[in-house]
CSV table of C-alpha atoms in Angstrom, one decimal:
chain,number,residue,atom,x,y,z
I,128,MET,CA,-0.4,0.2,-0.4
I,129,ARG,CA,1.3,3.3,-1.3
I,130,PRO,CA,0.5,6.8,0.6
I,131,LEU,CA,-1.6,8.9,-0.8
I,132,ALA,CA,0.5,11.3,-1.7
I,133,ILE,CA,1.5,9.0,-4.3
I,134,VAL,CA,-0.8,11.4,-6.7
I,135,GLU,CA,1.4,14.1,-6.4
I,136,GLY,CA,4.7,12.4,-6.9
I,137,GLU,CA,6.5,14.0,-10.8
I,138,GLY,CA,7.1,10.2,-11.6
I,139,PHE,CA,3.6,8.9,-10.9
I,140,ARG,CA,2.7,11.8,-12.9
I,141,GLU,CA,4.9,10.9,-15.8
I,142,MET,CA,3.2,7.0,-15.9
I,143,VAL,CA,-0.1,8.4,-15.7
I,144,ASN,CA,0.4,10.5,-18.7
I,145,THR,CA,1.9,8.1,-20.5
I,146,PHE,CA,-0.9,5.8,-20.2
I,147,HIS,CA,-3.7,8.3,-21.0
I,148,SER,CA,-2.4,12.1,-21.7
I,149,GLY,CA,-5.5,13.8,-21.4
I,150,TYR,CA,-6.4,12.1,-17.8
I,151,ARG,CA,-6.3,15.1,-15.5
I,152,LEU,CA,-5.1,13.4,-11.5
I,153,PRO,CA,-6.7,14.3,-8.8
I,154,SER,CA,-5.2,15.8,-5.8
I,155,ARG,CA,-4.5,13.7,-2.5
I,156,HIS,CA,-6.9,16.0,-0.8
I,157,HIS,CA,-9.3,14.7,-3.5
I,158,PHE,CA,-8.5,10.8,-2.5
I,159,THR,CA,-9.0,11.8,1.3
I,160,PHE,CA,-12.1,13.4,0.9
I,161,LEU,CA,-13.1,10.3,-0.5
I,162,MET,CA,-12.0,8.3,1.3
I,163,GLU,CA,-13.0,10.1,4.8
I,164,ARG,CA,-17.2,10.2,3.3
I,165,LYS,CA,-16.7,6.1,2.6
I,166,TYR,CA,-15.6,6.1,6.3
I,167,ALA,CA,-18.6,7.9,7.7
I,168,SER,CA,-20.9,6.0,5.3
I,169,THR,CA,-19.6,2.5,6.3
I,170,MET,CA,-19.7,4.0,10.2
I,171,ASP,CA,-23.5,4.6,10.0
I,172,LYS,CA,-23.9,1.7,8.2
I,173,VAL,CA,-22.8,0.1,11.4
I,174,LYS,CA,-24.7,2.5,14.0
I,175,ILE,CA,-27.9,1.1,12.2
I,176,GLU,CA,-27.2,-2.5,11.5
I,177,GLN,CA,-25.9,-2.5,15.7
I,178,LYS,CA,-28.8,-0.6,17.1
I,179,LYS,CA,-31.2,-2.9,15.3
I,180,CYS,CA,-30.0,-6.2,16.2
I,181,THR,CA,-32.1,-7.2,19.6
I,182,SER,CA,-29.8,-10.0,21.2
I,183,LYS,CA,-26.4,-9.0,23.4
I,184,LEU,CA,-23.3,-8.3,21.8
I,185,SER,CA,-20.3,-9.6,22.1
I,186,LEU,CA,-16.5,-7.9,21.0
I,187,THR,CA,-13.3,-9.9,20.1
I,188,THR,CA,-9.8,-7.6,20.4
I,189,ASP,CA,-6.5,-8.1,19.3
I,190,ALA,CA,-3.4,-6.6,20.1
I,191,TRP,CA,-0.8,-7.1,16.7
I,192,THR,CA,2.2,-5.4,15.3
I,193,SER,CA,2.6,-5.4,11.6
I,194,VAL,CA,5.8,-6.2,9.7
I,195,ALA,CA,6.9,-2.4,9.8
I,196,THR,CA,6.9,-3.0,13.9
I,197,GLU,CA,4.0,-0.7,13.6
I,198,ALA,CA,1.1,-1.6,17.1
I,199,TYR,CA,-2.3,-2.1,16.3
I,200,LEU,CA,-5.7,-2.5,18.0
I,201,GLY,CA,-8.3,-4.6,16.4
I,202,VAL,CA,-11.4,-5.0,17.7
I,203,THR,CA,-14.8,-7.0,16.2
I,204,CYS,CA,-18.4,-7.2,16.6
I,205,HIS,CA,-20.2,-10.3,16.6
I,206,PHE,CA,-24.2,-10.9,17.2
I,207,MET,CA,-27.0,-12.6,16.0
I,208,ASN,CA,-28.8,-10.9,13.1
I,209,GLU,CA,-33.0,-11.1,12.6
I,210,ASN,CA,-32.6,-14.7,10.4
I,211,TRP,CA,-30.5,-16.2,13.6
I,212,GLU,CA,-27.4,-15.9,11.6
I,213,LEU,CA,-24.4,-14.3,13.5
I,214,SER,CA,-22.7,-11.4,12.1
I,215,SER,CA,-20.2,-9.3,12.5
I,216,PHE,CA,-18.6,-6.1,11.9
I,217,SER,CA,-14.8,-5.1,12.4
I,218,LEU,CA,-15.3,-1.8,14.3
I,219,THR,CA,-12.1,-0.4,14.3
I,220,THR,CA,-7.7,-1.7,13.4
I,221,MET,CA,-6.3,1.7,15.3
I,222,PRO,CA,-2.6,1.9,15.8
I,223,LEU,CA,-1.1,2.1,19.3
I,224,GLU,CA,1.1,4.9,19.8
I,225,GLU,CA,1.8,4.8,23.8
I,226,ARG,CA,2.8,1.4,25.9
I,227,HIS,CA,0.6,-1.0,26.1
I,228,THR,CA,-0.4,-1.2,29.2
I,229,ALA,CA,-3.8,-2.8,31.0
I,230,GLY,CA,-5.1,0.9,31.9
I,231,ASN,CA,-4.4,2.1,28.5
I,232,ILE,CA,-6.0,-1.0,26.7
I,233,ALA,CA,-8.9,-0.7,28.3
I,234,SER,CA,-9.7,2.6,27.4
I,235,TRP,CA,-9.2,2.2,23.8
I,236,VAL,CA,-12.0,-0.6,23.9
I,237,GLU,CA,-14.3,2.2,25.9
I,238,LEU,CA,-13.3,4.1,23.2
I,239,VAL,CA,-14.1,1.9,20.7
I,240,ALA,CA,-17.5,1.1,22.2
I,241,GLU,CA,-18.5,4.6,22.3
I,242,LYS,CA,-17.7,5.9,18.9
I,243,LEU,CA,-20.4,3.2,17.8
I,244,ASP,CA,-22.7,3.9,20.6
I,245,ILE,CA,-22.5,0.3,22.1
I,246,SER,CA,-22.9,0.6,26.1
I,247,LEU,CA,-20.7,-1.8,27.5
I,248,GLN,CA,-22.3,-2.6,30.7
I,249,ASP,CA,-26.3,-2.7,28.6
I,250,ASN,CA,-25.4,-3.9,24.9
I,251,VAL,CA,-22.3,-6.8,24.9
I,252,LEU,CA,-22.5,-10.2,27.1
I,253,ALA,CA,-18.5,-10.8,26.3
I,254,ILE,CA,-15.5,-9.6,25.1
I,255,GLY,CA,-12.9,-12.6,23.5
I,256,HIS,CA,-9.6,-12.2,23.6
I,257,ASP,CA,-5.7,-14.0,23.6
I,258,SER,CA,-3.6,-14.6,26.8
I,259,ALA,CA,-1.1,-12.0,26.6
I,260,ALA,CA,-1.0,-10.5,30.6
I,261,ASN,CA,-1.6,-7.4,29.7
I,262,VAL,CA,-4.7,-7.7,27.3
I,263,VAL,CA,-5.9,-10.1,30.6
I,264,ALA,CA,-5.6,-7.2,33.1
I,265,ALA,CA,-7.2,-4.9,30.7
I,266,LEU,CA,-10.2,-7.0,30.5
I,267,ARG,CA,-10.6,-7.6,34.7
I,268,ILE,CA,-10.5,-4.1,34.5
I,269,LEU,CA,-13.6,-3.7,31.8
I,270,GLN,CA,-15.0,-6.6,34.2
I,271,ASP,CA,-15.4,-4.7,37.5
I,272,LYS,CA,-16.2,-1.5,35.9
I,273,HIS,CA,-19.0,-2.7,33.4
I,274,GLU,CA,-20.0,-6.1,34.8
I,275,VAL,CA,-18.7,-7.7,31.0
I,276,ALA,CA,-18.0,-11.4,30.9
I,277,SER,CA,-13.9,-11.8,29.6
I,278,HIS,CA,-13.0,-15.3,27.7
I,279,HIS,CA,-10.1,-16.3,26.1
I,280,CYS,CA,-9.3,-17.1,22.6
I,281,ALA,CA,-10.0,-21.2,22.5
I,282,GLY,CA,-7.9,-21.4,19.0
I,283,HIS,CA,-5.0,-19.4,20.4
I,284,THR,CA,-5.1,-21.0,23.8
I,285,LEU,CA,-5.2,-24.8,22.2
I,286,GLN,CA,-2.5,-23.0,20.2
I,287,LEU,CA,-0.3,-22.3,23.0
I,288,VAL,CA,-0.9,-26.1,24.3
I,289,VAL,CA,0.8,-27.5,20.7
I,290,ASN,CA,3.4,-25.2,21.1
I,291,HIS,CA,4.6,-25.6,24.8
I,292,ALA,CA,4.1,-29.6,24.5
I,293,LEU,CA,6.5,-29.3,21.5
I,294,GLU,CA,8.6,-27.2,22.6
I,295,LYS,CA,8.9,-28.9,25.9
I,296,ASN,CA,10.1,-32.1,24.2
I,297,PRO,CA,13.5,-32.1,22.7
I,298,MET,CA,13.4,-34.7,21.0
I,299,ILE,CA,10.6,-33.7,18.8
I,300,ASP,CA,12.3,-30.1,19.0
I,301,LYS,CA,15.4,-31.3,17.2
I,302,THR,CA,13.7,-33.0,15.0
I,303,LEU,CA,11.5,-30.2,13.9
I,304,GLY,CA,13.8,-28.1,13.6
I,305,ALA,CA,16.0,-30.6,11.1
I,306,ALA,CA,12.8,-29.9,9.0
I,307,ARG,CA,12.5,-26.7,9.1
I,308,CYS,CA,16.2,-26.7,7.8
I,309,LEU,CA,15.4,-28.8,5.2
I,310,VAL,CA,12.2,-26.4,3.4
I,311,LYS,CA,14.3,-23.7,4.2
I,312,HIS,CA,16.5,-25.5,1.4
I,313,PHE,CA,14.0,-26.0,-0.5
I,314,LYS,CA,12.9,-22.6,-0.6
I,315,LYS,CA,16.3,-20.9,-1.3
I,316,SER,CA,17.7,-22.8,-3.9
I,317,GLU,CA,16.1,-22.2,-7.2
I,318,LEU,CA,17.9,-25.5,-8.3
I,319,ALA,CA,16.8,-27.4,-5.6
I,320,SER,CA,13.0,-26.3,-6.4
I,321,SER,CA,12.8,-26.9,-9.7
I,322,LYS,CA,14.6,-30.4,-9.4
I,323,LEU,CA,11.7,-31.0,-7.1
I,324,LYS,CA,9.1,-30.4,-9.3
I,325,GLN,CA,11.1,-32.6,-12.3
I,326,LYS,CA,11.0,-35.5,-9.7
I,327,GLN,CA,7.3,-34.9,-8.1
I,328,LYS,CA,6.4,-35.6,-11.9
I,329,GLN,CA,8.4,-39.4,-11.6
I,330,TRP,CA,7.0,-40.2,-9.1
I,331,GLY,CA,2.9,-38.9,-9.7
I,332,THR,CA,2.6,-37.1,-6.4
I,333,ALA,CA,1.4,-33.6,-6.0
I,334,GLU,CA,3.2,-30.5,-6.8
I,335,HIS,CA,2.7,-28.7,-4.0
I,336,THR,CA,5.2,-26.6,-3.1
I,337,LEU,CA,6.8,-27.5,1.2
I,338,ILE,CA,5.5,-25.2,3.1
I,339,GLN,CA,7.5,-24.1,6.3
I,340,ASP,CA,6.4,-23.4,9.6
I,341,VAL,CA,5.5,-19.7,11.7
I,342,PRO,CA,5.5,-19.9,15.3
I,343,VAL,CA,2.3,-17.5,15.8
I,344,ARG,CA,0.4,-18.9,13.0
I,345,LEU,CA,-1.7,-21.2,14.3
I,346,ASN,CA,-1.0,-25.1,13.2
I,347,SER,CA,2.1,-24.2,11.2
I,348,SER,CA,3.7,-26.5,12.6
I,349,TYR,CA,1.2,-29.4,11.5
I,350,TYR,CA,1.0,-28.3,7.8
I,351,MET,CA,4.7,-28.6,7.9
I,352,VAL,CA,4.7,-32.0,9.1
I,353,ASN,CA,1.8,-32.6,6.4
I,354,ARG,CA,3.7,-31.5,3.5
I,355,LEU,CA,6.6,-32.9,3.6
I,356,LEU,CA,5.6,-36.3,4.6
I,357,GLU,CA,3.3,-35.9,1.3
I,358,GLN,CA,6.7,-35.1,-0.5
I,359,ARG,CA,8.8,-37.0,1.6
I,360,TRP,CA,10.3,-39.3,-1.9
I,361,PRO,CA,10.2,-36.6,-3.9
I,362,VAL,CA,12.3,-34.7,-1.6
I,363,VAL,CA,14.8,-37.0,-0.7
I,364,ALA,CA,15.1,-37.9,-4.4
I,365,THR,CA,16.0,-34.3,-4.7
I,366,LEU,CA,18.0,-34.1,-2.2
I,367,SER,CA,20.3,-37.8,-3.3
I,368,ASP,CA,20.6,-35.7,-6.7
I,369,PRO,CA,25.1,-34.8,-7.0
I,370,GLU,CA,23.5,-31.8,-8.8
I,371,VAL,CA,21.7,-30.3,-6.3
I,372,THR,CA,22.9,-31.6,-3.2
I,373,GLN,CA,27.0,-31.0,-3.1
I,374,ARG,CA,28.6,-33.9,-0.8
I,375,GLY,CA,29.0,-31.7,2.5
I,376,LYS,CA,24.9,-31.3,2.4
I,377,HIS,CA,24.0,-34.6,3.0
I,378,TYR,CA,23.2,-33.9,6.7
I,379,LEU,CA,19.8,-31.7,5.1
I,380,ASP,CA,18.3,-34.9,4.6
I,381,LEU,CA,16.3,-36.4,7.5
I,382,LYS,CA,17.0,-40.1,9.1
I,383,ASN,CA,14.5,-42.5,8.9
I,384,ASP,CA,14.0,-42.5,12.9
I,385,GLN,CA,13.2,-38.8,12.1
I,386,TRP,CA,10.5,-39.5,9.1
I,387,THR,CA,9.0,-41.9,11.5
I,388,LEU,CA,8.2,-39.9,14.4
I,389,LEU,CA,7.0,-37.1,12.2
I,390,GLU,CA,5.2,-39.7,11.1
I,391,GLU,CA,3.2,-40.0,14.5
I,392,LEU,CA,3.6,-36.6,15.3
I,393,GLU,CA,1.1,-35.8,12.1
I,394,GLN,CA,-1.6,-38.5,13.9
I,395,VAL,CA,-1.0,-36.6,17.1
I,396,LEU,CA,-1.5,-33.0,15.9
I,397,LYS,CA,-4.4,-34.3,13.9
I,398,PRO,CA,-7.0,-33.7,16.1
I,399,LEU,CA,-5.6,-30.5,17.7
I,400,GLU,CA,-5.5,-29.1,14.6
I,401,GLN,CA,-9.3,-30.1,13.1
I,402,ALA,CA,-10.2,-29.3,16.6
I,403,THR,CA,-8.3,-25.3,16.5
I,404,VAL,CA,-9.7,-24.8,12.4
I,405,PHE,CA,-12.9,-25.4,14.1
I,406,LEU,CA,-13.0,-22.8,17.2
I,407,SER,CA,-11.6,-20.3,14.6
I,408,GLY,CA,-15.3,-20.2,12.1
I,409,GLU,CA,-16.8,-16.9,12.5
I,410,ALA,CA,-20.9,-18.6,10.8
I,411,TYR,CA,-21.3,-20.6,13.6
I,412,VAL,CA,-20.8,-19.9,17.7
I,413,THR,CA,-17.8,-22.0,19.1
I,414,ILE,CA,-18.8,-21.5,23.2
I,415,SER,CA,-20.9,-24.3,23.6
I,416,VAL,CA,-18.9,-26.7,22.3
I,417,LEU,CA,-16.1,-26.0,24.4
I,418,PRO,CA,-16.6,-28.5,27.1
I,419,PRO,CA,-17.1,-31.6,25.1
I,420,LEU,CA,-14.8,-30.6,22.9
I,421,ILE,CA,-11.9,-30.2,25.9
I,422,GLU,CA,-13.2,-33.6,27.3
I,423,GLY,CA,-12.6,-35.6,23.1
I,424,LEU,CA,-9.5,-33.8,23.2
I,425,GLN,CA,-8.1,-35.0,26.3
I,426,LYS,CA,-9.4,-39.1,25.6
I,427,SER,CA,-7.5,-38.3,22.3
I,428,THR,CA,-4.3,-37.6,23.7
I,429,LYS,CA,-4.4,-41.7,25.5
I,430,LYS,CA,-6.8,-43.4,22.8
I,431,THR,CA,-3.2,-44.3,21.4
I,432,THR,CA,0.5,-45.2,22.4
I,433,TYR,CA,3.2,-45.2,19.9
I,434,GLU,CA,6.3,-46.5,20.0
I,435,SER,CA,8.4,-42.9,19.6
I,436,ALA,CA,8.6,-42.4,23.9
I,437,ALA,CA,8.7,-38.6,22.2
I,438,VAL,CA,5.6,-38.6,20.7
I,439,ASN,CA,4.0,-40.5,24.1
I,440,SER,CA,5.6,-37.7,26.0
I,441,PHE,CA,3.9,-34.8,23.6
I,442,GLN,CA,0.6,-36.7,24.6
I,443,ILE,CA,1.0,-36.3,28.5
I,444,ALA,CA,2.1,-33.0,28.2
I,445,ALA,CA,-0.5,-32.2,25.8
I,446,GLU,CA,-2.9,-33.1,28.2
I,447,GLN,CA,-1.9,-32.2,31.3
I,448,GLN,CA,-1.2,-28.1,29.6
I,449,ILE,CA,-5.4,-28.7,28.1
I,450,LYS,CA,-6.5,-29.4,32.0
I,451,SER,CA,-3.7,-26.9,33.3
I,452,ARG,CA,-5.9,-24.1,31.2
I,453,TRP,CA,-9.1,-24.8,30.1
I,454,GLU,CA,-9.7,-26.1,33.8
I,455,SER,CA,-12.4,-23.6,34.5
I,456,GLU,CA,-14.5,-24.2,31.4
I,457,SER,CA,-14.8,-27.9,31.7
I,458,ALA,CA,-15.4,-28.1,35.3
I,459,PHE,CA,-18.5,-26.2,36.9
I,460,ARG,CA,-18.0,-23.5,39.5
I,461,GLU,CA,-20.0,-22.7,42.5
I,462,GLY,CA,-20.5,-19.4,42.4
I,463,GLY,CA,-18.4,-18.3,38.4
I,464,GLN,CA,-19.9,-17.4,35.1
I,465,ASN,CA,-19.5,-21.2,34.3
I,466,GLY,CA,-20.6,-19.2,30.7
I,467,SER,CA,-19.2,-22.4,28.4
I,468,ILE,CA,-21.1,-25.0,30.4
I,469,ILE,CA,-24.3,-22.9,30.7
I,470,ALA,CA,-24.3,-22.5,26.9
I,471,ALA,CA,-23.7,-25.9,26.4
I,472,ALA,CA,-26.4,-26.9,28.7
I,473,LEU,CA,-28.5,-24.7,26.4
I,474,ASP,CA,-27.5,-26.3,23.2
I,475,PRO,CA,-29.6,-29.0,22.0
I,476,ARG,CA,-26.6,-31.5,21.3
I,477,PHE,CA,-24.6,-31.7,24.5
I,478,HIS,CA,-27.5,-31.0,27.1
I,479,LYS,CA,-27.3,-33.9,29.2
I,480,LEU,CA,-23.8,-32.4,29.6
I,481,LYS,CA,-22.3,-35.9,30.1
I,482,PHE,CA,-18.8,-34.0,29.9
I,483,LEU,CA,-19.9,-33.5,33.5
I,484,SER,CA,-20.9,-35.8,36.6
I,485,PRO,CA,-24.0,-36.5,37.8
I,486,GLU,CA,-24.2,-34.1,41.1
I,487,ASP,CA,-22.7,-31.3,38.8
I,488,ALA,CA,-25.1,-31.5,35.8
I,489,LEU,CA,-27.7,-31.6,38.4
I,490,LYS,CA,-26.1,-28.4,39.9
I,491,VAL,CA,-26.0,-27.0,35.7
I,492,GLN,CA,-30.0,-26.6,35.5
I,493,VAL,CA,-30.6,-25.4,38.9
I,494,ARG,CA,-28.4,-22.3,37.7
I,495,ILE,CA,-30.4,-22.1,34.6
I,496,GLN,CA,-33.7,-22.6,35.5
I,497,ALA,CA,-32.8,-20.0,38.5
I,498,LEU,CA,-31.5,-17.7,35.9
I,499,ALA,CA,-34.3,-18.2,33.5
I,500,LEU,CA,-36.7,-17.0,36.5
I,501,ASP,CA,-34.8,-13.7,36.8
I,502,ILE,CA,-35.3,-12.9,33.0
I,503,LYS,CA,-39.1,-13.9,32.8
I,504,ARG,CA,-39.0,-11.5,36.8
I,505,ALA,CA,-37.6,-8.6,34.8
I,506,LYS,CA,-39.9,-9.0,31.5
I,507,LEU,CA,-43.4,-9.0,34.2
I,508,ALA,CA,-41.5,-6.3,35.5
I,509,GLY,CA,-41.1,-4.3,32.4
I,510,ILE,CA,-37.7,-4.5,32.4
I,511,GLU,CA,-36.2,-4.6,28.7
I,512,GLN,CA,-33.6,-7.5,29.1
I,513,GLY,CA,-31.8,-9.0,26.1
I,514,HIS,CA,-30.4,-12.6,26.2
I,515,SER,CA,-30.2,-15.1,23.4
I,516,ALA,CA,-29.1,-18.3,24.1
I,517,SER,CA,-25.6,-19.6,23.0
I,518,PRO,CA,-26.0,-21.1,19.4
I,519,GLN,CA,-24.0,-23.2,17.5
I,520,GLN,CA,-22.6,-25.8,14.5
I,521,LYS,CA,-23.8,-28.9,13.3
I,522,ASN,CA,-22.6,-31.8,11.2
I,523,THR,CA,-24.1,-34.9,9.4
I,524,SER,CA,-20.6,-36.7,8.8
I,525,ARG,CA,-18.4,-38.3,11.5
I,526,SER,CA,-14.8,-36.6,10.8
I,527,VAL,CA,-12.2,-36.5,13.6
I,528,LEU,CA,-13.7,-33.5,14.8
I,529,ASP,CA,-16.9,-35.1,16.0
I,530,THR,CA,-14.7,-38.1,17.2
I,531,LEU,CA,-13.8,-35.4,19.8
I,532,LEU,CA,-16.8,-33.8,20.0
I,533,GLY,CA,-19.4,-36.7,20.5
I,534,SER,CA,-22.8,-35.8,21.5
I,535,ASP,CA,-25.4,-36.8,23.5
I,536,SER,CA,-27.1,-39.2,21.1
I,537,GLU,CA,-24.1,-40.8,20.5
I,538,GLY,CA,-24.1,-44.5,22.0
I,539,ASP,CA,-27.3,-43.7,23.9
I,540,CYS,CA,-30.1,-46.2,23.1
I,541,SER,CA,-32.4,-46.2,26.7
I,542,ASN,CA,-35.4,-44.8,25.7
I,543,GLU,CA,-35.1,-41.6,27.1
I,544,GLU,CA,-37.4,-39.0,25.3
I,545,ASP,CA,-35.3,-36.8,23.9
I,546,ASN,CA,-36.9,-33.9,22.1
I,547,GLY,CA,-36.8,-35.8,18.3
I,548,GLN,CA,-33.5,-33.6,18.7
I,549,GLU,CA,-31.3,-36.6,16.7
I,550,ASP,CA,-27.2,-35.4,16.4
I,551,SER,CA,-25.1,-37.0,13.5
I,552,GLY,CA,-21.8,-34.9,14.0
I,553,VAL,CA,-21.2,-30.8,14.6
I,554,SER,CA,-18.8,-29.4,12.0
I,555,GLU,CA,-21.5,-28.3,9.3
I,556,ALA,CA,-22.8,-24.8,9.9
I,557,VAL,CA,-25.9,-26.0,10.8
I,558,GLY,CA,-26.3,-25.5,14.8
I,559,PRO,CA,-28.9,-25.1,17.2
I,560,MET,CA,-28.9,-21.5,16.2
I,561,ARG,CA,-31.7,-23.7,13.9
I,562,MET,CA,-32.8,-25.2,16.4
I,563,TRP,CA,-34.1,-22.3,18.3
I,564,GLN,CA,-35.3,-20.1,15.7
I,565,ILE,CA,-37.8,-22.8,14.8
I,566,GLU,CA,-38.2,-23.8,18.7
I,567,PHE,CA,-39.0,-19.5,19.6
I,568,ALA,CA,-38.9,-17.6,16.1
């Protein structure tokens, strides 16, 4: 992206004149006016759509740094429209020129809400965020001040689980380091890259390029391993070609035990990758899926024992991380928010709460009945109070993700009445939203 002042540059004007000698190039002030007008009209549309919303809003925040080391804060608004569909708007991507303290971040979020005529206390149900210490502290401030719920980004948390388990395992860390060096070689060498394409044709392998993992990119280690295994034999054949690999660089090829470790690691990472992709969806709500998903992920780490001790150790570390990072989301707490558990209880696919003990499941049902009575009393008292059940997503085919999530109908052959709800999967974008719409619309 170039600055608007480029239209007044001598070289740019010369270029435009060459292409169209009769064209009169507007000034940068003209383009500035157009952009500001477009911004104002878009802002008005967002305000109109937000005012039409009868449900509570949710916000997500993300502070990030560009390649030019410039810091920004992004805030997105999510709500359910009149068609019972999730809608979202990007409210701002504002540059951050002051220190990223908890107080400043809380003030910036308040400023964005005020600009859009959004009351954090009356309109916003929850704010999603990453696990950065300053952001978590900022959300505590907003929680105390505006009584808005705070939720850690589940996809980001899951990646912290994976990264921690990978880094704490020396054998896996060493093998992934060797894989990165191998991919880097093919990325930098034009000769190696072109030879790889030839070998791919000879082996009848898909002509895909290798993928380099990036620590801050979700699932990138899985994608690197998956692609390397797909291209293993063309890669080995290319490295064995003396025209490509000098005698002193044969160390680039992975050893047999490293290839074996990568094969097992791919199997272990696949459920985690599918869970992350699902949790990153925008067209459906994921909070009600979180408790059964956590249970499914913990079971997946115990399901298979591998030949590699390093992979078995990774599973143990991942299970411990899942338990420690998500303890508040998977266990009922007296006096706690229990947002995800209550959402799961309102989701027709998980309303039996099989991931909880019978005692805790009963406590959740009592809590929901109490909340329902409070809302009913408020309505009878003439207090307008928005409340929307957390909807979700549904599927019709069994996948790795469906196995992780399970459902209340899965494996239940009793004659217990189930309100006619039959679950055949979770991964498609048809879920409790549609069920709630049929029930209440």
